[in-house]
Amino acid sequence: NPDHSATLHRVRRIKGQIEGIERMIDERRYCPAILTQVQAASSALKSLASAILGSHLQHCVKDAMESKNQSETNKKIEEIIDLFKKG
């Protein structure tokens, strides 16, 4: 499995955004201000997912395809299809 530790800074930033949203709700801040922060956090999560997917394709899927193991290649393709079905 690839090392995703380089993305931890993104996760921590997203965590801070979510905590900020929680504070805004506790403080009864203006709805559009809260929604702006929710959209920013959502965008950051999508960006994180894209980075991890890219890593998965570049490493795990590519390795399976280069191995010429048809069963492993099919498994990786099915994983990707399932991810998009859930998305």
PDB file of C-alpha atoms in Angstrom:
ATOM      1  CA  ASN A   1       0.000   0.000   0.000  1.00  0.00           C
ATOM      2  CA  PRO A   2       1.273   3.483  -0.798  1.00  0.00           C
ATOM      3  CA  ASP A   3       2.276   5.868   1.953  1.00  0.00           C
ATOM      4  CA  HIS A   4      -0.359   8.579   2.372  1.00  0.00           C
ATOM      5  CA  SER A   5       1.399  10.358   5.236  1.00  0.00           C
ATOM      6  CA  ALA A   6       2.082  13.333   2.956  1.00  0.00           C
ATOM      7  CA  THR A   7      -1.663  13.979   2.841  1.00  0.00           C
ATOM      8  CA  LEU A   8      -1.992  14.199   6.624  1.00  0.00           C
ATOM      9  CA  HIS A   9      -1.545  17.981   6.508  1.00  0.00           C
ATOM     10  CA  ARG A  10      -4.672  18.134   4.349  1.00  0.00           C
ATOM     11  CA  VAL A  11      -6.580  15.938   6.775  1.00  0.00           C
ATOM     12  CA  ARG A  12      -5.541  18.147   9.672  1.00  0.00           C
ATOM     13  CA  ARG A  13      -6.577  21.280   7.789  1.00  0.00           C
ATOM     14  CA  ILE A  14      -9.976  19.725   6.998  1.00  0.00           C
ATOM     15  CA  LYS A  15     -10.337  18.726  10.643  1.00  0.00           C
ATOM     16  CA  GLY A  16      -9.688  22.362  11.590  1.00  0.00           C
ATOM     17  CA  GLN A  17     -12.289  23.510   9.076  1.00  0.00           C
ATOM     18  CA  ILE A  18     -14.874  21.113  10.532  1.00  0.00           C
ATOM     19  CA  GLU A  19     -14.071  22.288  14.056  1.00  0.00           C
ATOM     20  CA  GLY A  20     -14.461  25.871  12.820  1.00  0.00           C
ATOM     21  CA  ILE A  21     -17.884  25.027  11.408  1.00  0.00           C
ATOM     22  CA  GLU A  22     -18.848  23.514  14.752  1.00  0.00           C
ATOM     23  CA  ARG A  23     -17.801  26.733  16.519  1.00  0.00           C
ATOM     24  CA  MET A  24     -19.732  28.829  14.031  1.00  0.00           C
ATOM     25  CA  ILE A  25     -22.872  26.793  14.687  1.00  0.00           C
ATOM     26  CA  ASP A  26     -22.350  27.040  18.458  1.00  0.00           C
ATOM     27  CA  GLU A  27     -21.948  30.822  18.077  1.00  0.00           C
ATOM     28  CA  ARG A  28     -25.125  30.988  15.958  1.00  0.00           C
ATOM     29  CA  ARG A  29     -23.268  32.634  13.098  1.00  0.00           C
ATOM     30  CA  TYR A  30     -24.996  33.804   9.933  1.00  0.00           C
ATOM     31  CA  CYS A  31     -26.159  30.889   7.728  1.00  0.00           C
ATOM     32  CA  PRO A  32     -24.336  31.950   4.522  1.00  0.00           C
ATOM     33  CA  ALA A  33     -21.074  32.240   6.469  1.00  0.00           C
ATOM     34  CA  ILE A  34     -21.498  28.691   7.770  1.00  0.00           C
ATOM     35  CA  LEU A  35     -22.422  27.413   4.328  1.00  0.00           C
ATOM     36  CA  THR A  36     -19.334  29.026   2.836  1.00  0.00           C
ATOM     37  CA  GLN A  37     -17.175  27.106   5.305  1.00  0.00           C
ATOM     38  CA  VAL A  38     -19.082  23.866   4.630  1.00  0.00           C
ATOM     39  CA  GLN A  39     -18.440  24.312   0.903  1.00  0.00           C
ATOM     40  CA  ALA A  40     -14.734  24.942   1.571  1.00  0.00           C
ATOM     41  CA  ALA A  41     -14.478  21.790   3.687  1.00  0.00           C
ATOM     42  CA  SER A  42     -16.361  19.790   1.063  1.00  0.00           C
ATOM     43  CA  SER A  43     -14.001  21.040  -1.640  1.00  0.00           C
ATOM     44  CA  ALA A  44     -10.997  20.146   0.513  1.00  0.00           C
ATOM     45  CA  LEU A  45     -12.373  16.610   1.018  1.00  0.00           C
ATOM     46  CA  LYS A  46     -12.888  16.201  -2.721  1.00  0.00           C
ATOM     47  CA  SER A  47      -9.331  17.361  -3.340  1.00  0.00           C
ATOM     48  CA  LEU A  48      -8.022  14.884  -0.749  1.00  0.00           C
ATOM     49  CA  ALA A  49     -10.035  12.070  -2.334  1.00  0.00           C
ATOM     50  CA  SER A  50      -8.664  12.995  -5.747  1.00  0.00           C
ATOM     51  CA  ALA A  51      -5.082  12.908  -4.471  1.00  0.00           C
ATOM     52  CA  ILE A  52      -5.562   9.503  -2.846  1.00  0.00           C
ATOM     53  CA  LEU A  53      -7.311   8.143  -5.943  1.00  0.00           C
ATOM     54  CA  GLY A  54      -4.454   9.413  -8.105  1.00  0.00           C
ATOM     55  CA  SER A  55      -1.958   7.668  -5.861  1.00  0.00           C
ATOM     56  CA  HIS A  56      -4.006   4.466  -5.986  1.00  0.00           C
ATOM     57  CA  LEU A  57      -4.080   4.565  -9.789  1.00  0.00           C
ATOM     58  CA  GLN A  58      -0.373   5.401 -10.090  1.00  0.00           C
ATOM     59  CA  HIS A  59       0.753   2.692  -7.686  1.00  0.00           C
ATOM     60  CA  CYS A  60      -1.717  -0.077  -6.864  1.00  0.00           C
ATOM     61  CA  VAL A  61      -3.602  -0.228 -10.160  1.00  0.00           C
ATOM     62  CA  LYS A  62      -0.509   0.338 -12.294  1.00  0.00           C
ATOM     63  CA  ASP A  63       1.398  -2.365 -10.385  1.00  0.00           C
ATOM     64  CA  ALA A  64      -1.463  -4.834 -10.854  1.00  0.00           C
ATOM     65  CA  MET A  65      -1.575  -4.147 -14.576  1.00  0.00           C
ATOM     66  CA  GLU A  66       2.193  -4.432 -14.982  1.00  0.00           C
ATOM     67  CA  SER A  67       2.200  -7.730 -13.083  1.00  0.00           C
ATOM     68  CA  LYS A  68       0.218  -9.312 -15.934  1.00  0.00           C
ATOM     69  CA  ASN A  69      -1.879 -11.054 -13.269  1.00  0.00           C
ATOM     70  CA  GLN A  70      -5.324 -10.840 -14.868  1.00  0.00           C
ATOM     71  CA  SER A  71      -7.131 -11.691 -11.639  1.00  0.00           C
ATOM     72  CA  GLU A  72      -5.367  -8.919  -9.739  1.00  0.00           C
ATOM     73  CA  THR A  73      -5.930  -6.446 -12.559  1.00  0.00           C
ATOM     74  CA  ASN A  74      -9.638  -7.274 -12.658  1.00  0.00           C
ATOM     75  CA  LYS A  75      -9.840  -6.883  -8.886  1.00  0.00           C
ATOM     76  CA  LYS A  76      -8.333  -3.371  -9.069  1.00  0.00           C
ATOM     77  CA  ILE A  77     -10.670  -2.377 -11.899  1.00  0.00           C
ATOM     78  CA  GLU A  78     -13.678  -3.578  -9.896  1.00  0.00           C
ATOM     79  CA  GLU A  79     -12.464  -1.550  -6.900  1.00  0.00           C
ATOM     80  CA  ILE A  80     -12.415   1.586  -9.021  1.00  0.00           C
ATOM     81  CA  ILE A  81     -15.873   0.867 -10.453  1.00  0.00           C
ATOM     82  CA  ASP A  82     -17.239   0.311  -6.941  1.00  0.00           C
ATOM     83  CA  LEU A  83     -15.702   3.595  -5.767  1.00  0.00           C
ATOM     84  CA  PHE A  84     -17.484   5.493  -8.509  1.00  0.00           C
ATOM     85  CA  LYS A  85     -20.764   3.725  -7.788  1.00  0.00           C
ATOM     86  CA  LYS A  86     -20.548   4.873  -4.158  1.00  0.00           C
ATOM     87  CA  GLY A  87     -19.500   8.405  -5.099  1.00  0.00           C
TER      88      GLY A  87
END
